[in-house]
Amino acid sequence: MTNNIPIVDCDVHLHEVAEELAEYCEMPWRKALETIDPEATRVSTLAYGDPIVPGLAPGAGDGSDTPWPGGINRPLTAESPQKCRQDLDSMGIGPAILFPDHLLKINLFNDTEYAMALARAYNRWMADKWLSVPNFYGAICTAAKDPEGSAAEIRKYANHDKMVCAYLPACAVNPLFGDKKYWTIYETAQEVNIPVSIHGLVSVWPVFPMQLQEFNEVGRHGFGHSLQMCANFMSIMSNGIPARFPDLRISFNEGGLAWVPWLIMRLNNEYFEWRGRLLPFLKERPSHYLSNFLFSTQPAEEPDDPSDYIKVIELAGGPDRIIYASDWPHHDFDHPSRILDYPMPDDAKRKVMGQNAAEFYGIALPGG
Amino acid sequence: MAKYEVMHASEISEGSRQIVTVAGIEIGIFNVKGKFYAYRNLCPHEGGSACKGALTGHLAQGPETNWDLIWDREDEILYCPSHATDFDILTGESIARKLMRLQSYPVKVEDGKIKITLSELDS
Ligand code: FES
């Protein structure tokens, strides 16, 4: 808590270790997990060049960036649930929602059955090792290449008191998240009242959204994350997801906020031309449906004039639609002070820093 | 208030329209299933010749169609040729651009003749 404003963190990354996951994994997949070098899995997914851990962290880290010295030298992975909790406590953060680290890239596995087995093992392991720690909440890991298996995981944990949403990766998905292939996930999530959180990650596969393989980390990360959000948001809107699943709640994590006003205004413009032919399911202009979504702050934009950030919040649907996320312990994490220091009225800060998330994810606020 | 006789009703078949000029104003007259509607040929969006646009239907899909995709409102939706703003001929209102509407004029058929009423403000 800072200035008596309760803080809910919508995005913290735990750290998977293959040998621990193996204990929670079914055969025969456990055999594969047991072959993974324990040291390799302790390496950060975000160390220089985003290294690949075969069998656990497939991905973009092809060593293509020039390895200049300097940069961040603190650990970029959570050492243990207890240490991670201490770090968050020291920043004044209360309830925190845990997302994967290596398994952010779960959709890059060619073997869908292996991916689904990993997701199940991860969920059992997280529930056991991490969610037993007070103030930790979990995002149910899915393997979206297997929509039925993913929906079954969501249903399985729907009544778990600390599983509060389902993780969907914002890239390395083909097709994107509006596609009919995923509707079974949405149907289940809506039925059991679990929000889905589309979370960004660094990957250039498939060549998405446009020649990201040409960029170094600055472009893959700074540009890529927001583009992932845009591509999925466009797919979700142009397939009418908020109209088809009116009670489904979706959050967009780790793309910042500034893409929202741009894209929603673009979509409104397209709607006026195409409603009767390509968007018959949207009864209102796209901006009307902003109330079905939440957007997380991190990585927070840095306008030259701090008051412009308040304008961005307003244009992205207003303080009711925005949730704070730190992304701790990753390289681009935002300390709560980052958002608290922006010149926002107190009631807006309360909403953004904790109230909205507490309501959205069904988390009790400290003292609430 | 002035009433203008513009043409014989038989000159506009069902599902079609004619553009006439009355007191210097271009007006589109539409026959939807035997009922006549008159709108100014001026799009409230950016001034396009709305009444000259495609006169057809639209897709419908939602709870009201049980989520089946159907072609609906045949001959009742007019798309402005400039940017495709969709006007419901029965009301003159745009469906996508809520609050936007074509200016309408009272129409009557008397002795088989179509008559349009313009107010002084219209000229
Ligand atoms: S002028 Fe008619 S749609 Fe733009």
Short mmCIF file of C-alpha atoms and ligand atoms in Angstrom, two decimals:
data_model
loop_
_atom_site.label_atom_id
_atom_site.label_comp_id
_atom_site.label_asym_id
_atom_site.label_seq_id
_atom_site.Cartn_x
_atom_site.Cartn_y
_atom_site.Cartn_z
CA MET A 1 0.00 0.00 0.00
CA THR A 2 1.31 3.46 -0.90
CA ASN A 3 -0.42 6.67 0.26
CA ASN A 4 -3.10 4.33 1.60
CA ILE A 5 -3.92 3.30 -1.94
CA PRO A 6 -4.25 -0.49 -2.07
CA ILE A 7 -2.20 -1.92 -4.92
CA VAL A 8 -3.10 -5.01 -6.92
CA ASP A 9 -0.45 -6.11 -9.38
CA CYS A 10 -1.96 -7.77 -12.44
CA ASP A 11 1.24 -9.21 -13.79
CA VAL A 12 4.10 -10.83 -11.90
CA HIS A 13 6.22 -13.61 -13.36
CA LEU A 14 7.07 -16.67 -11.36
CA HIS A 15 9.82 -18.92 -12.64
CA GLU A 16 9.46 -22.50 -13.76
CA VAL A 17 12.19 -25.02 -13.07
CA ALA A 18 11.94 -28.18 -15.18
CA GLU A 19 12.83 -30.61 -12.42
CA GLU A 20 10.07 -29.18 -10.20
CA LEU A 21 7.52 -29.24 -13.02
CA ALA A 22 8.49 -32.85 -13.79
CA GLU A 23 7.16 -33.95 -10.43
CA TYR A 24 3.76 -32.58 -11.37
CA CYS A 25 3.76 -33.85 -14.94
CA GLU A 26 2.02 -36.93 -16.28
CA MET A 27 3.86 -39.71 -18.08
CA PRO A 28 5.16 -39.93 -20.73
CA TRP A 29 5.76 -36.16 -20.81
CA ARG A 30 7.55 -36.30 -17.48
CA LYS A 31 10.34 -38.26 -19.18
CA ALA A 32 10.93 -35.35 -21.57
CA LEU A 33 10.98 -32.79 -18.76
CA GLU A 34 13.52 -34.88 -16.88
CA THR A 35 15.99 -34.56 -19.73
CA ILE A 36 16.16 -30.75 -19.42
CA ASP A 37 19.33 -29.43 -17.87
CA PRO A 38 18.39 -27.91 -14.48
CA GLU A 39 20.96 -25.17 -14.92
CA ALA A 40 19.57 -24.15 -18.28
CA THR A 41 16.12 -23.66 -16.82
CA ARG A 42 17.47 -21.38 -14.12
CA VAL A 43 18.68 -19.01 -16.79
CA SER A 44 16.37 -16.09 -17.25
CA THR A 45 14.15 -16.10 -20.27
CA LEU A 46 15.13 -12.47 -20.42
CA ALA A 47 18.90 -12.71 -20.12
CA TYR A 48 20.77 -11.32 -23.09
CA GLY A 49 19.06 -12.31 -26.32
CA ASP A 50 16.18 -14.16 -24.69
CA PRO A 51 17.86 -17.59 -24.63
CA ILE A 52 16.12 -20.76 -25.67
CA VAL A 53 15.77 -23.55 -23.12
CA PRO A 54 15.04 -26.59 -25.26
CA GLY A 55 11.82 -28.25 -24.20
CA LEU A 56 10.80 -25.42 -21.87
CA ALA A 57 11.38 -22.03 -23.48
CA PRO A 58 11.26 -22.18 -27.25
CA GLY A 59 11.38 -18.80 -28.88
CA ALA A 60 12.92 -15.84 -30.40
CA GLY A 61 16.30 -15.96 -28.75
CA ASP A 62 18.41 -16.84 -31.72
CA GLY A 63 21.44 -14.86 -30.58
CA SER A 64 21.02 -12.38 -33.40
CA ASP A 65 21.59 -9.25 -31.30
CA THR A 66 25.12 -7.91 -30.77
CA PRO A 67 26.10 -8.67 -27.15
CA TRP A 68 27.28 -5.28 -25.85
CA PRO A 69 28.19 -5.12 -22.18
CA GLY A 70 26.14 -3.06 -19.73
CA GLY A 71 22.43 -2.98 -19.05
CA ILE A 72 20.54 -4.59 -16.18
CA ASN A 73 22.56 -6.89 -13.93
CA ARG A 74 19.98 -7.79 -11.27
CA PRO A 75 18.29 -11.23 -11.40
CA LEU A 76 15.48 -11.20 -13.91
CA THR A 77 13.77 -14.28 -12.56
CA ALA A 78 11.99 -15.03 -9.33
CA GLU A 79 14.23 -17.07 -7.07
CA SER A 80 11.46 -18.48 -4.90
CA PRO A 81 7.85 -17.65 -3.99
CA GLN A 82 9.04 -16.19 -0.69
CA LYS A 83 11.73 -13.99 -2.22
CA CYS A 84 9.33 -12.78 -4.91
CA ARG A 85 6.75 -11.93 -2.27
CA GLN A 86 9.34 -9.98 -0.26
CA ASP A 87 10.29 -7.99 -3.36
CA LEU A 88 6.66 -7.09 -4.00
CA ASP A 89 6.03 -6.26 -0.34
CA SER A 90 8.97 -3.87 -0.39
CA MET A 91 7.32 -2.02 -3.28
CA GLY A 92 4.03 -1.73 -1.38
CA ILE A 93 2.29 -4.22 -3.67
CA GLY A 94 -0.53 -6.31 -2.20
CA PRO A 95 -2.31 -9.04 -4.16
CA ALA A 96 -0.38 -10.11 -7.26
CA ILE A 97 -1.37 -12.28 -10.21
CA LEU A 98 1.22 -14.76 -11.38
CA PHE A 99 1.92 -15.44 -15.03
CA PRO A 100 4.41 -17.92 -16.52
CA ASP A 101 8.00 -17.10 -17.38
CA HIS A 102 9.48 -19.76 -19.71
CA LEU A 103 6.00 -20.99 -20.55
CA LEU A 104 4.91 -17.61 -21.86
CA LYS A 105 6.08 -19.22 -25.11
CA ILE A 106 4.02 -22.35 -24.67
CA ASN A 107 2.37 -21.91 -28.06
CA LEU A 108 5.70 -22.34 -29.83
CA PHE A 109 5.90 -26.05 -29.08
CA ASN A 110 5.24 -28.12 -32.17
CA ASP A 111 3.84 -30.95 -30.11
CA THR A 112 0.44 -29.80 -28.89
CA GLU A 113 0.06 -32.72 -26.50
CA TYR A 114 3.39 -31.89 -24.86
CA ALA A 115 2.32 -28.24 -24.54
CA MET A 116 -0.98 -29.21 -22.93
CA ALA A 117 0.76 -31.61 -20.54
CA LEU A 118 3.16 -28.79 -19.57
CA ALA A 119 0.24 -26.44 -18.96
CA ARG A 120 -1.45 -28.98 -16.70
CA ALA A 121 1.80 -29.65 -14.82
CA TYR A 122 2.43 -25.91 -14.46
CA ASN A 123 -1.04 -25.30 -13.04
CA ARG A 124 -0.68 -28.10 -10.47
CA TRP A 125 2.81 -26.89 -9.51
CA MET A 126 1.78 -23.23 -9.27
CA ALA A 127 -1.30 -24.06 -7.19
CA ASP A 128 0.85 -26.09 -4.83
CA LYS A 129 4.09 -24.11 -4.54
CA TRP A 130 3.09 -20.53 -5.23
CA LEU A 131 -0.58 -20.06 -4.46
CA SER A 132 -0.09 -21.37 -0.93
CA VAL A 133 1.73 -18.08 -0.27
CA PRO A 134 -0.64 -15.33 0.89
CA ASN A 135 -1.46 -12.60 -1.64
CA PHE A 136 -0.43 -14.65 -4.67
CA TYR A 137 -3.09 -15.38 -7.26
CA GLY A 138 -2.65 -17.37 -10.45
CA ALA A 139 -3.41 -17.12 -14.15
CA ILE A 140 -4.41 -20.58 -15.38
CA CYS A 141 -1.92 -21.61 -18.05
CA THR A 142 -3.52 -22.73 -21.31
CA ALA A 143 -2.04 -24.23 -24.47
CA ALA A 144 -4.22 -22.52 -27.04
CA LYS A 145 -3.27 -24.94 -29.82
CA ASP A 146 -5.49 -27.33 -27.90
CA PRO A 147 -8.61 -25.24 -27.25
CA GLU A 148 -10.62 -28.12 -25.75
CA GLY A 149 -7.78 -29.08 -23.40
CA SER A 150 -7.35 -25.43 -22.44
CA ALA A 151 -11.06 -25.02 -21.77
CA ALA A 152 -10.91 -28.12 -19.56
CA GLU A 153 -8.11 -26.52 -17.48
CA ILE A 154 -10.18 -23.36 -17.08
CA ARG A 155 -13.16 -25.40 -15.93
CA LYS A 156 -10.97 -27.46 -13.60
CA TYR A 157 -9.71 -24.41 -11.73
CA ALA A 158 -12.83 -22.26 -11.97
CA ASN A 159 -13.65 -22.71 -8.31
CA HIS A 160 -10.08 -22.60 -7.04
CA ASP A 161 -10.06 -19.61 -4.74
CA LYS A 162 -6.71 -18.31 -6.02
CA MET A 163 -6.93 -18.99 -9.75
CA VAL A 164 -8.41 -15.78 -11.06
CA CYS A 165 -7.94 -15.69 -14.85
CA ALA A 166 -6.65 -17.68 -17.80
CA TYR A 167 -3.44 -16.86 -19.66
CA LEU A 168 -3.51 -16.57 -23.46
CA PRO A 169 -0.29 -15.61 -25.28
CA ALA A 170 -0.55 -12.46 -27.40
CA CYS A 171 1.82 -13.77 -30.05
CA ALA A 172 3.05 -17.04 -31.49
CA VAL A 173 -0.63 -17.69 -32.16
CA ASN A 174 -1.98 -18.59 -35.53
CA PRO A 175 -4.80 -17.90 -36.09
CA LEU A 176 -5.27 -14.89 -33.80
CA PHE A 177 -7.63 -14.91 -30.86
CA GLY A 178 -10.84 -13.87 -32.61
CA ASP A 179 -10.86 -17.11 -34.61
CA LYS A 180 -13.65 -19.62 -34.16
CA LYS A 181 -11.07 -22.19 -33.11
CA TYR A 182 -10.88 -20.52 -29.68
CA TRP A 183 -14.58 -19.97 -29.08
CA THR A 184 -14.76 -23.06 -26.89
CA ILE A 185 -12.27 -21.35 -24.55
CA TYR A 186 -14.44 -18.22 -24.44
CA GLU A 187 -17.64 -20.18 -23.99
CA THR A 188 -16.18 -21.99 -21.00
CA ALA A 189 -14.55 -18.87 -19.52
CA GLN A 190 -17.83 -17.00 -19.80
CA GLU A 191 -19.80 -19.87 -18.29
CA VAL A 192 -17.50 -20.33 -15.29
CA ASN A 193 -16.91 -16.58 -14.97
CA ILE A 194 -13.11 -16.62 -15.35
CA PRO A 195 -11.64 -13.64 -17.26
CA VAL A 196 -9.05 -14.30 -19.96
CA SER A 197 -5.85 -12.28 -20.00
CA ILE A 198 -4.04 -11.87 -23.29
CA HIS A 199 -0.44 -11.26 -22.29
CA GLY A 200 2.43 -10.05 -24.47
CA LEU A 201 5.70 -11.87 -25.09
CA VAL A 202 8.72 -11.61 -27.33
CA SER A 203 8.58 -13.89 -30.34
CA VAL A 204 8.89 -13.32 -34.05
CA TRP A 205 6.96 -16.42 -35.00
CA PRO A 206 4.93 -16.61 -37.13
CA VAL A 207 6.33 -13.66 -39.07
CA PHE A 208 4.05 -11.47 -37.07
CA PRO A 209 2.66 -8.93 -37.29
CA MET A 210 5.15 -7.67 -39.85
CA GLN A 211 8.76 -8.57 -40.32
CA LEU A 212 9.59 -8.43 -36.63
CA GLN A 213 12.54 -10.69 -37.36
CA GLU A 214 14.29 -7.61 -38.77
CA PHE A 215 14.27 -5.87 -35.42
CA ASN A 216 16.62 -6.14 -32.50
CA GLU A 217 15.21 -6.30 -28.97
CA VAL A 218 14.15 -2.64 -29.08
CA GLY A 219 11.70 -3.34 -31.89
CA ARG A 220 10.79 -6.91 -30.93
CA HIS A 221 9.83 -5.67 -27.48
CA GLY A 222 8.94 -1.97 -27.68
CA PHE A 223 7.01 -2.23 -30.89
CA GLY A 224 6.10 -5.91 -30.97
CA HIS A 225 4.17 -6.04 -27.70
CA SER A 226 1.74 -3.31 -28.69
CA LEU A 227 1.34 -4.77 -32.17
CA GLN A 228 0.43 -8.13 -30.64
CA MET A 229 -2.31 -6.42 -28.70
CA CYS A 230 -3.53 -4.59 -31.78
CA ALA A 231 -3.59 -7.74 -33.90
CA ASN A 232 -5.53 -9.74 -31.32
CA PHE A 233 -7.87 -6.87 -30.50
CA MET A 234 -8.62 -6.44 -34.20
CA SER A 235 -9.21 -10.17 -34.57
CA ILE A 236 -11.46 -10.22 -31.50
CA MET A 237 -13.51 -7.25 -32.66
CA SER A 238 -13.80 -8.27 -36.30
CA ASN A 239 -15.07 -11.68 -35.22
CA GLY A 240 -17.60 -10.08 -32.87
CA ILE A 241 -16.30 -11.73 -29.68
CA PRO A 242 -17.77 -9.09 -27.31
CA ALA A 243 -21.17 -9.50 -29.01
CA ARG A 244 -21.02 -13.30 -29.12
CA PHE A 245 -19.80 -13.59 -25.53
CA PRO A 246 -21.25 -10.51 -23.85
CA ASP A 247 -20.32 -11.66 -20.34
CA LEU A 248 -16.78 -12.69 -21.25
CA ARG A 249 -14.20 -10.43 -19.64
CA ILE A 250 -10.90 -9.93 -21.44
CA SER A 251 -7.82 -8.08 -20.27
CA PHE A 252 -4.90 -7.06 -22.45
CA ASN A 253 -1.63 -7.24 -20.53
CA GLU A 254 1.77 -5.86 -21.39
CA GLY A 255 1.09 -3.74 -24.40
CA GLY A 256 0.74 -0.43 -22.57
CA LEU A 257 -2.26 1.80 -23.27
CA ALA A 258 -1.54 4.16 -26.14
CA TRP A 259 -2.45 1.62 -28.83
CA VAL A 260 -6.04 1.48 -27.56
CA PRO A 261 -7.30 4.93 -28.62
CA TRP A 262 -5.56 4.66 -31.97
CA LEU A 263 -7.05 1.28 -32.81
CA ILE A 264 -10.52 1.91 -31.44
CA MET A 265 -10.83 5.09 -33.48
CA ARG A 266 -9.60 3.24 -36.57
CA LEU A 267 -12.14 0.50 -35.93
CA ASN A 268 -14.99 2.99 -35.51
CA ASN A 269 -14.05 4.44 -38.86
CA GLU A 270 -14.08 1.02 -40.54
CA TYR A 271 -17.37 0.12 -38.86
CA PHE A 272 -19.16 3.06 -40.44
CA GLU A 273 -18.29 1.65 -43.85
CA TRP A 274 -18.61 -2.10 -43.21
CA ARG A 275 -21.25 -2.69 -40.54
CA GLY A 276 -23.90 -4.11 -42.82
CA ARG A 277 -21.56 -6.41 -44.70
CA LEU A 278 -18.58 -7.50 -42.61
CA LEU A 279 -19.56 -6.63 -39.04
CA PRO A 280 -23.25 -7.49 -38.75
CA PHE A 281 -22.81 -8.78 -35.19
CA LEU A 282 -21.66 -5.42 -33.82
CA LYS A 283 -24.86 -3.56 -33.02
CA GLU A 284 -22.95 -0.55 -31.79
CA ARG A 285 -19.78 1.13 -32.96
CA PRO A 286 -16.62 -0.62 -31.70
CA SER A 287 -15.81 1.95 -29.01
CA HIS A 288 -19.06 1.00 -27.29
CA TYR A 289 -17.55 -2.41 -26.50
CA LEU A 290 -14.55 -1.00 -24.62
CA SER A 291 -16.47 -1.74 -21.44
CA ASN A 292 -15.95 -5.48 -22.08
CA PHE A 293 -12.19 -5.06 -21.74
CA LEU A 294 -9.50 -4.01 -19.31
CA PHE A 295 -6.03 -2.82 -20.30
CA SER A 296 -2.95 -3.03 -18.12
CA THR A 297 -0.55 -0.14 -17.78
CA GLN A 298 2.76 -1.89 -18.19
CA PRO A 299 5.04 -1.08 -19.97
CA ALA A 300 3.86 2.44 -19.17
CA GLU A 301 4.35 4.98 -21.92
CA GLU A 302 6.62 7.93 -21.20
CA PRO A 303 5.19 11.09 -22.74
CA ASP A 304 7.36 14.22 -22.61
CA ASP A 305 4.57 15.96 -20.73
CA PRO A 306 3.41 13.71 -17.83
CA SER A 307 -0.12 15.09 -18.02
CA ASP A 308 -0.44 13.51 -21.47
CA TYR A 309 -0.55 10.12 -19.74
CA ILE A 310 -3.87 11.12 -18.18
CA LYS A 311 -5.19 11.91 -21.65
CA VAL A 312 -4.11 8.48 -22.84
CA ILE A 313 -6.01 6.86 -19.96
CA GLU A 314 -9.12 8.86 -20.82
CA LEU A 315 -8.92 7.89 -24.48
CA ALA A 316 -8.37 4.24 -23.63
CA GLY A 317 -11.78 4.09 -21.94
CA GLY A 318 -11.10 6.06 -18.77
CA PRO A 319 -9.79 5.08 -15.32
CA ASP A 320 -12.46 2.37 -14.96
CA ARG A 321 -10.84 0.30 -17.72
CA ILE A 322 -7.22 0.47 -16.66
CA ILE A 323 -5.32 -1.86 -14.30
CA TYR A 324 -1.84 -1.49 -12.86
CA ALA A 325 0.73 -4.19 -13.59
CA SER A 326 4.41 -4.29 -12.61
CA ASP A 327 5.73 -7.21 -14.70
CA TRP A 328 8.16 -7.87 -11.87
CA PRO A 329 10.91 -9.13 -12.09
CA HIS A 330 11.34 -8.58 -15.81
CA HIS A 331 13.67 -5.99 -17.29
CA ASP A 332 10.91 -3.54 -18.14
CA PHE A 333 8.99 -3.72 -14.84
CA ASP A 334 7.10 -0.66 -13.59
CA HIS A 335 7.33 0.21 -9.90
CA PRO A 336 3.94 1.41 -8.55
CA SER A 337 5.41 4.90 -8.18
CA ARG A 338 5.64 5.09 -11.95
CA ILE A 339 1.85 5.32 -12.20
CA LEU A 340 1.29 6.95 -8.81
CA ASP A 341 3.56 9.83 -9.78
CA TYR A 342 1.45 10.75 -12.76
CA PRO A 343 -0.81 13.73 -11.97
CA MET A 344 -4.05 11.80 -11.58
CA PRO A 345 -6.91 12.49 -9.17
CA ASP A 346 -6.91 10.23 -6.11
CA ASP A 347 -10.07 8.32 -6.99
CA ALA A 348 -8.70 7.53 -10.45
CA LYS A 349 -5.47 6.29 -8.87
CA ARG A 350 -7.42 4.02 -6.54
CA LYS A 351 -9.27 2.50 -9.44
CA VAL A 352 -6.23 2.00 -11.62
CA MET A 353 -3.91 0.78 -8.86
CA GLY A 354 -6.23 -1.76 -7.28
CA GLN A 355 -9.99 -1.37 -7.25
CA ASN A 356 -10.61 -2.28 -10.89
CA ALA A 357 -8.43 -5.37 -10.71
CA ALA A 358 -9.91 -6.48 -7.40
CA GLU A 359 -13.36 -6.31 -8.94
CA PHE A 360 -12.35 -7.86 -12.27
CA TYR A 361 -10.45 -10.79 -10.78
CA GLY A 362 -12.58 -11.20 -7.66
CA ILE A 363 -9.78 -10.42 -5.21
CA ALA A 364 -10.44 -9.00 -1.74
CA LEU A 365 -8.57 -5.75 -1.16
CA PRO A 366 -6.55 -5.31 2.02
CA GLY A 367 -8.85 -3.71 4.58
CA GLY A 368 -11.72 -3.99 2.09
CA MET B 1 -45.45 24.99 -47.50
CA ALA B 2 -45.74 23.92 -51.11
CA LYS B 3 -46.89 20.67 -52.62
CA TYR B 4 -45.19 19.47 -55.78
CA GLU B 5 -46.43 16.80 -58.10
CA VAL B 6 -43.31 14.99 -59.28
CA MET B 7 -44.27 11.92 -61.31
CA HIS B 8 -46.67 9.09 -61.75
CA ALA B 9 -46.33 6.39 -59.11
CA SER B 10 -46.03 3.73 -61.80
CA GLU B 11 -42.74 5.29 -62.92
CA ILE B 12 -40.96 3.96 -59.81
CA SER B 13 -41.18 0.21 -59.56
CA GLU B 14 -40.88 -1.59 -56.23
CA GLY B 15 -37.30 -1.74 -54.99
CA SER B 16 -36.16 1.18 -57.11
CA ARG B 17 -35.76 4.94 -56.89
CA GLN B 18 -35.84 8.07 -59.01
CA ILE B 19 -34.02 11.33 -58.44
CA VAL B 20 -36.02 14.47 -59.17
CA THR B 21 -35.28 18.17 -58.82
CA VAL B 22 -37.97 20.15 -57.04
CA ALA B 23 -37.59 23.87 -56.41
CA GLY B 24 -33.89 23.48 -57.12
CA ILE B 25 -33.47 20.65 -54.58
CA GLU B 26 -32.44 17.13 -55.60
CA ILE B 27 -34.69 14.58 -54.00
CA GLY B 28 -34.62 10.79 -54.15
CA ILE B 29 -37.98 9.03 -54.19
CA PHE B 30 -37.93 5.38 -53.14
CA ASN B 31 -40.54 2.69 -53.56
CA VAL B 32 -40.21 0.08 -50.82
CA LYS B 33 -42.84 -2.62 -51.17
CA GLY B 34 -45.38 -0.15 -52.57
CA LYS B 35 -44.71 2.58 -50.03
CA PHE B 36 -42.97 5.79 -51.10
CA TYR B 37 -40.26 7.72 -49.25
CA ALA B 38 -38.54 10.96 -50.21
CA TYR B 39 -35.10 12.11 -49.05
CA ARG B 40 -32.82 14.93 -49.96
CA ASN B 41 -29.96 13.74 -52.16
CA LEU B 42 -27.41 15.09 -49.74
CA CYS B 43 -25.48 12.90 -47.34
CA PRO B 44 -25.18 14.37 -43.83
CA HIS B 45 -21.75 12.78 -43.57
CA GLU B 46 -19.72 14.74 -46.09
CA GLY B 47 -22.24 15.88 -48.64
CA GLY B 48 -22.25 12.89 -51.02
CA SER B 49 -25.15 12.09 -53.35
CA ALA B 50 -26.57 9.55 -50.94
CA CYS B 51 -29.73 8.80 -52.93
CA LYS B 52 -27.69 7.57 -55.87
CA GLY B 53 -26.03 4.82 -53.82
CA ALA B 54 -26.56 1.07 -53.79
CA LEU B 55 -30.08 0.21 -52.69
CA THR B 56 -29.99 -3.29 -51.27
CA GLY B 57 -30.10 -5.11 -47.92
CA HIS B 58 -27.60 -5.94 -45.20
CA LEU B 59 -26.26 -8.91 -43.26
CA ALA B 60 -27.80 -9.66 -39.91
CA GLN B 61 -26.34 -11.88 -37.23
CA GLY B 62 -26.89 -11.92 -33.49
CA PRO B 63 -29.28 -13.15 -30.84
CA GLU B 64 -32.13 -11.93 -33.06
CA THR B 65 -31.14 -14.42 -35.79
CA ASN B 66 -30.10 -17.14 -33.37
CA TRP B 67 -26.59 -16.33 -34.59
CA ASP B 68 -27.39 -17.51 -38.10
CA LEU B 69 -25.94 -15.24 -40.78
CA ILE B 70 -28.80 -13.95 -42.91
CA TRP B 71 -29.29 -11.42 -45.70
CA ASP B 72 -31.98 -9.09 -44.44
CA ARG B 73 -33.91 -5.88 -45.24
CA GLU B 74 -33.68 -6.37 -49.02
CA ASP B 75 -34.30 -3.03 -50.87
CA GLU B 76 -34.45 -1.13 -47.58
CA ILE B 77 -30.81 -0.16 -47.02
CA LEU B 78 -29.20 2.64 -49.00
CA TYR B 79 -25.40 2.93 -49.02
CA CYS B 80 -24.06 6.40 -49.76
CA PRO B 81 -21.73 6.13 -52.77
CA SER B 82 -19.11 8.34 -51.10
CA HIS B 83 -18.19 6.32 -47.98
CA ALA B 84 -20.93 3.70 -47.71
CA THR B 85 -22.80 5.18 -44.76
CA ASP B 86 -25.87 2.96 -44.44
CA PHE B 87 -29.32 4.57 -44.36
CA ASP B 88 -32.49 2.76 -43.40
CA ILE B 89 -34.95 3.86 -46.07
CA LEU B 90 -37.92 3.31 -43.76
CA THR B 91 -36.66 5.94 -41.30
CA GLY B 92 -33.91 7.88 -43.10
CA GLU B 93 -31.54 7.12 -40.21
CA SER B 94 -28.09 5.69 -40.56
CA ILE B 95 -27.71 2.38 -38.72
CA ALA B 96 -23.94 2.50 -38.18
CA ARG B 97 -23.66 6.26 -37.70
CA LYS B 98 -26.40 6.59 -35.15
CA LEU B 99 -27.82 10.14 -34.94
CA MET B 100 -27.11 10.79 -38.62
CA ARG B 101 -30.14 10.95 -40.91
CA LEU B 102 -31.20 12.00 -44.38
CA GLN B 103 -33.53 14.94 -44.60
CA SER B 104 -36.98 13.57 -45.39
CA TYR B 105 -40.04 15.10 -47.06
CA PRO B 106 -43.68 14.13 -46.70
CA VAL B 107 -44.82 12.08 -49.74
CA LYS B 108 -48.33 11.26 -50.78
CA VAL B 109 -49.81 9.41 -53.72
CA GLU B 110 -52.97 11.09 -54.96
CA ASP B 111 -54.76 9.93 -58.11
CA GLY B 112 -51.73 7.79 -58.93
CA LYS B 113 -49.42 10.81 -58.72
CA ILE B 114 -46.56 11.24 -56.28
CA LYS B 115 -46.71 14.54 -54.41
CA ILE B 116 -43.97 15.96 -52.20
CA THR B 117 -44.36 18.72 -49.66
CA LEU B 118 -41.56 21.21 -49.11
CA SER B 119 -41.62 23.79 -46.35
CA GLU B 120 -40.29 27.28 -46.78
CA LEU B 121 -37.19 26.29 -44.87
CA ASP B 122 -36.39 23.73 -47.54
CA SER B 123 -35.91 26.16 -50.36
S1 FES C 1 -20.64 11.59 -47.82
FE1 FES C 1 -22.01 10.00 -47.61
S2 FES C 1 -20.91 8.54 -46.57
FE2 FES C 1 -19.54 10.15 -46.66
#
